[in-house]
mmCIF file of C-alpha atoms and ligand atoms in Angstrom:
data_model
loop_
_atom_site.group_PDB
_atom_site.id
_atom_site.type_symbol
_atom_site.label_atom_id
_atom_site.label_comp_id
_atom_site.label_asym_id
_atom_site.label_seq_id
_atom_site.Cartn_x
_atom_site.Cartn_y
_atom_site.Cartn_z
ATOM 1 C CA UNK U 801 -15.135 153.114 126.777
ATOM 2 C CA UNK U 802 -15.484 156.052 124.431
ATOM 3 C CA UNK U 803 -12.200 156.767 121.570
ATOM 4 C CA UNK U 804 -9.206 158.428 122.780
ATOM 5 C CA UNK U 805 -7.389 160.673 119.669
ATOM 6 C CA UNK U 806 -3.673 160.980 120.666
ATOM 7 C CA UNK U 807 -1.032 162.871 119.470
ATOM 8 C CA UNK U 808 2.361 163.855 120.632
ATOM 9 C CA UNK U 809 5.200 166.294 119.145
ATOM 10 C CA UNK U 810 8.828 164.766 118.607
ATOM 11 C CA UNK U 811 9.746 165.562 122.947
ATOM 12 C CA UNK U 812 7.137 162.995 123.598
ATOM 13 C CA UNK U 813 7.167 160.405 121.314
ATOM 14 C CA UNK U 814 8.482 157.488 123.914
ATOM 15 C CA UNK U 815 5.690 158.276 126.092
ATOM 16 C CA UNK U 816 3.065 158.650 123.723
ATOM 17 C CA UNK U 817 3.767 155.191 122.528
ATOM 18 C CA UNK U 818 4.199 154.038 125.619
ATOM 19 C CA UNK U 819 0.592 155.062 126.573
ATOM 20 C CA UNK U 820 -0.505 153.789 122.968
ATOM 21 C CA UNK U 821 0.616 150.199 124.313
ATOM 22 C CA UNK U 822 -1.189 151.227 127.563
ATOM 23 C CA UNK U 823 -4.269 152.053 126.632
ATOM 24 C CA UNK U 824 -4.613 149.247 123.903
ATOM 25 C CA UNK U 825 -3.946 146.481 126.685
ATOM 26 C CA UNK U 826 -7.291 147.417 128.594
ATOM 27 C CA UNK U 827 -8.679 147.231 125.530
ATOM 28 C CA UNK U 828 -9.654 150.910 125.123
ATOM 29 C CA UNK U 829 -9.923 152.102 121.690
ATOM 30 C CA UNK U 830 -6.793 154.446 120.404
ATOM 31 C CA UNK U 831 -6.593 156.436 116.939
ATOM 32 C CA UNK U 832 -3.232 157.605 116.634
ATOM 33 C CA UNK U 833 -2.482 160.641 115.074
ATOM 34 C CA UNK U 834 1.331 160.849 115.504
ATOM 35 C CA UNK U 835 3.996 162.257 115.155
ATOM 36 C CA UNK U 836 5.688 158.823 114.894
ATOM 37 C CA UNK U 837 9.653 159.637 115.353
ATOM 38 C CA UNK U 838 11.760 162.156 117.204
ATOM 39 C CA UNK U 839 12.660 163.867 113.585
ATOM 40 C CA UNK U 840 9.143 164.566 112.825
ATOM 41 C CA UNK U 841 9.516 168.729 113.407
ATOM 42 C CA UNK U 842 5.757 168.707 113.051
ATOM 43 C CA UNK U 843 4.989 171.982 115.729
ATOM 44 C CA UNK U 844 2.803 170.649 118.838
ATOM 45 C CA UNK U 845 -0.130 173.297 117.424
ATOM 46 C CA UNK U 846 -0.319 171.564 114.273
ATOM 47 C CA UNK U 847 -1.089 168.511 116.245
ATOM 48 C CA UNK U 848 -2.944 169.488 118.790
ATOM 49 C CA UNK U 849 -4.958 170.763 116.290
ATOM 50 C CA UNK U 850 -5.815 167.530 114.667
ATOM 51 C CA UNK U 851 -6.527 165.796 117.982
ATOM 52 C CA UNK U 852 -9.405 168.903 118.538
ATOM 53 C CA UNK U 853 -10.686 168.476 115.004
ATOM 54 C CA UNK U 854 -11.262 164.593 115.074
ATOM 55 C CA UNK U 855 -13.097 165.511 118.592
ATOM 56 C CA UNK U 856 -15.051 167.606 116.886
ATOM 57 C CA UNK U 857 -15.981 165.460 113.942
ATOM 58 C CA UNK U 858 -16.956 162.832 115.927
ATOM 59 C CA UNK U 859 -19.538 165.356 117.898
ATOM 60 C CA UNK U 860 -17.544 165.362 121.225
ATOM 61 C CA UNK U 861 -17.976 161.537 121.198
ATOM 62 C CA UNK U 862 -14.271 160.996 120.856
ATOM 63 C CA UNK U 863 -11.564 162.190 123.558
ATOM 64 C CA UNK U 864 -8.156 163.329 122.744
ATOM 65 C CA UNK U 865 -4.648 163.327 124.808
ATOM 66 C CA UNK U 866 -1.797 165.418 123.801
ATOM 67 C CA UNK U 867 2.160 165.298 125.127
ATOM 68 C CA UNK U 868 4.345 167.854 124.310
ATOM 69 C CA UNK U 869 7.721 168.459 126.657
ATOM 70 C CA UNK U 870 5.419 170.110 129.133
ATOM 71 C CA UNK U 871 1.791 169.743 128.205
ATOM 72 C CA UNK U 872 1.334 173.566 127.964
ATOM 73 C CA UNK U 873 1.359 174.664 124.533
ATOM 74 C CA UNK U 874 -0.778 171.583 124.335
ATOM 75 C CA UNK U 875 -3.368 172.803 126.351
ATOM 76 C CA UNK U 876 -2.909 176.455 125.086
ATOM 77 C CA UNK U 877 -3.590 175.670 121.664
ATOM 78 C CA UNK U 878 -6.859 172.869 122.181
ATOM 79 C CA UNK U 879 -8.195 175.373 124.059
ATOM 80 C CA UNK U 880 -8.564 177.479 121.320
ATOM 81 C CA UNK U 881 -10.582 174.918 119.888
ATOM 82 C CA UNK U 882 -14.600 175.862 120.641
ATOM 83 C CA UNK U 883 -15.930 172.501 122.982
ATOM 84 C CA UNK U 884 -12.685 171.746 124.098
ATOM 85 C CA UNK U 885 -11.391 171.529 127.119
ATOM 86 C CA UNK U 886 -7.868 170.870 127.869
ATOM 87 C CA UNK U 887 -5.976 170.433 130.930
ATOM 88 C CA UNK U 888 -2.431 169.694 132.001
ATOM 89 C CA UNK U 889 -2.244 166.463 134.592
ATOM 90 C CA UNK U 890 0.761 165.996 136.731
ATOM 91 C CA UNK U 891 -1.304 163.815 139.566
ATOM 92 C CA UNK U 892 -3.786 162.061 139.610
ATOM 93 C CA UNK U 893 -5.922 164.222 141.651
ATOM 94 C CA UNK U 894 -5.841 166.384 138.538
ATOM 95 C CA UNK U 895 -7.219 164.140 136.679
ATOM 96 C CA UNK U 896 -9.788 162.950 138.450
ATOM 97 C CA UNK U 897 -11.328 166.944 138.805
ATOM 98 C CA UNK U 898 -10.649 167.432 135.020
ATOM 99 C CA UNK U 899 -13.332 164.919 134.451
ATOM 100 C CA UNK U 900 -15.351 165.564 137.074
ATOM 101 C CA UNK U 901 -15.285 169.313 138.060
ATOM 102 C CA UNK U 902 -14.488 170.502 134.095
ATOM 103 C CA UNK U 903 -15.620 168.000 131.690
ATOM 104 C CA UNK U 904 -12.520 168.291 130.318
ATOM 105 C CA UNK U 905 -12.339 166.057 127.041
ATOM 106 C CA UNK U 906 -8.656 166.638 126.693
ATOM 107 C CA UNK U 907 -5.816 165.395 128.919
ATOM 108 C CA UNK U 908 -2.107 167.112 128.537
ATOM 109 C CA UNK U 909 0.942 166.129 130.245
ATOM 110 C CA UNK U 910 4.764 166.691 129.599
ATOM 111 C CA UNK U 911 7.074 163.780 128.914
ATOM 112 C CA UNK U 912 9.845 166.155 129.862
ATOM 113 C CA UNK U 913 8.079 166.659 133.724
ATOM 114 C CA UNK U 914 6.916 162.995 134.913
ATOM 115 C CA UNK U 915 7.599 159.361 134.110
ATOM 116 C CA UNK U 916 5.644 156.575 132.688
ATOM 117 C CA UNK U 917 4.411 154.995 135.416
ATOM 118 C CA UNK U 918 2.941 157.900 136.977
ATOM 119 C CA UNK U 919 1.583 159.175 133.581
ATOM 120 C CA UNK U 920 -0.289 155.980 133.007
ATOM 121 C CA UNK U 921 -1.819 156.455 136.427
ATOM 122 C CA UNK U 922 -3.327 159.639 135.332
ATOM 123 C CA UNK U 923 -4.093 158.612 132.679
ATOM 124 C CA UNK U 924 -5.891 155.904 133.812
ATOM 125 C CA UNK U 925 -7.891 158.365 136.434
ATOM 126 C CA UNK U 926 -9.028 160.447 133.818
ATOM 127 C CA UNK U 927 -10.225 157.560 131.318
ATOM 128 C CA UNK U 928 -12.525 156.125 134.321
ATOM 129 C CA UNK U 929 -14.019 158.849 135.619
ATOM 130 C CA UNK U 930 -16.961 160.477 133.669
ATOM 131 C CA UNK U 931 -18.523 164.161 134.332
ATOM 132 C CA UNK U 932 -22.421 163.547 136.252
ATOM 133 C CA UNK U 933 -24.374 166.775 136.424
ATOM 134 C CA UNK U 934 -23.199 168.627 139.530
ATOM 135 C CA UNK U 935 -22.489 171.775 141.190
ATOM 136 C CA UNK U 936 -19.963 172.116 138.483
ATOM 137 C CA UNK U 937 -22.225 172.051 135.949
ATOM 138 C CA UNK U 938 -23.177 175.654 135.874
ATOM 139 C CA UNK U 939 -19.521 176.936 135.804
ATOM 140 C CA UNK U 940 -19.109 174.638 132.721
ATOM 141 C CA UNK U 941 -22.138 176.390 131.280
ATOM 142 C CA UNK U 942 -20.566 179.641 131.942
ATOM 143 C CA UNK U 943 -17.565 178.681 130.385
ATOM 144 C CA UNK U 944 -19.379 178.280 127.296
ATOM 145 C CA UNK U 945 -21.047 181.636 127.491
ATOM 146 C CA UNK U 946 -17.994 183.149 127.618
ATOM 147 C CA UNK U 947 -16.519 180.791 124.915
ATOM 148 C CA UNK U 948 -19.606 181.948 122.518
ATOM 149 C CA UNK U 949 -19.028 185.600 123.073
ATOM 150 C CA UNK U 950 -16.199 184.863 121.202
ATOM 151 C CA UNK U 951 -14.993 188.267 122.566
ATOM 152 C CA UNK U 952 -11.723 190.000 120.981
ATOM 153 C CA UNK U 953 -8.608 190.728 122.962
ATOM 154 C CA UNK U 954 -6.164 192.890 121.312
ATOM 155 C CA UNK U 955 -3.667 192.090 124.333
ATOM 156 C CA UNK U 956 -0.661 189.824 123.108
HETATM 157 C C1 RB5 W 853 9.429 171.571 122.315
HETATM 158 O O1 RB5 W 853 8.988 172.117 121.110
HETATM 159 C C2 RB5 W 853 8.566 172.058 123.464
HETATM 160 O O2 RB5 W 853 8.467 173.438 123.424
HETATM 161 C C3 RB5 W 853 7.179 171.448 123.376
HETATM 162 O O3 RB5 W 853 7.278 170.068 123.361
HETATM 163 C C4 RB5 W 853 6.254 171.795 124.521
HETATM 164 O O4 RB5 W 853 6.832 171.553 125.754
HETATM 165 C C5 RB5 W 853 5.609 173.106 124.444
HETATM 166 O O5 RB5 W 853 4.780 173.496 125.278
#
């Protein structure tokens, strides 16, 4: 099973180590990237943003999760990151079609909006499941054309 990168900002550190322990006992591989205690004021961009970068060091190899309170400004800023693709996972349905209809490599959720149990479940739905060439593939593609137009929007 490929590297998960996972990060957290200080309204998700319980679950993040929670899902640390979690993904260590099935023996997947886990670089932690913190923060580490509820005082860290670290902003969730700034970590987000290291999750994204070792992804992209490692050539898309490596996978990342990121929990914030919600997931959102999670997924808001990896998305800002070119080649990633970030959703927010409340079920594991969700899951499941981030892998397989977006090749998304990064899974969000919000410690303040579900509890461990079902978190490790999605978790555990997205970690097994691995994009195949499919129908979706072509509105992946487009994604990335639109991605590399790189276009400018003056809207705020
Ligand atoms: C707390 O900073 C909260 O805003 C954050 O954890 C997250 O929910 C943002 O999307």
């Amino acid at each position: 099973m490929r590297t998960i990168v996972i990060g957290c900002d200080n309204a998700a550190v319980n679950l993040k180590s929670k899902l640390v322990s979690f993904m260590e006992s099935k023996g997947v591989n886990v670089e932690d990237v913190g923060c580490f205690t509820p005082d860290d004021s670290t902003y969730y961009p700034y970590i987000a943003e290291k999750v994204c970068n070792k992804i992209i060091e490692s050539d898309y190899k490596k996978h990342g999760v990121l929990i914030c309170g919600t997931g959102l400004g999670m997924a808001i800023t990896a998305n800002k990151f070119k080649g990633i693709r970030a959703g927010v996972c409340h079920d594991p349905y969700s899951a499941e079609r981030l892998k397989l209809s977006n090749n998304g490599n990064v899974l969000c959720m919000g410690e303040r909006v579900i509890g461990e149990e079902l978190a490790k479940k999605i978790l555990w739905e997205w970690l097994n499941n691995e994009f195949v060439d499919s129908s979706s593939t072509p509105k992946i593609e487009a994604i990335i054309e639109i991605e590399d137009k790189n276009q400018i929007c003056t809207m705020r």
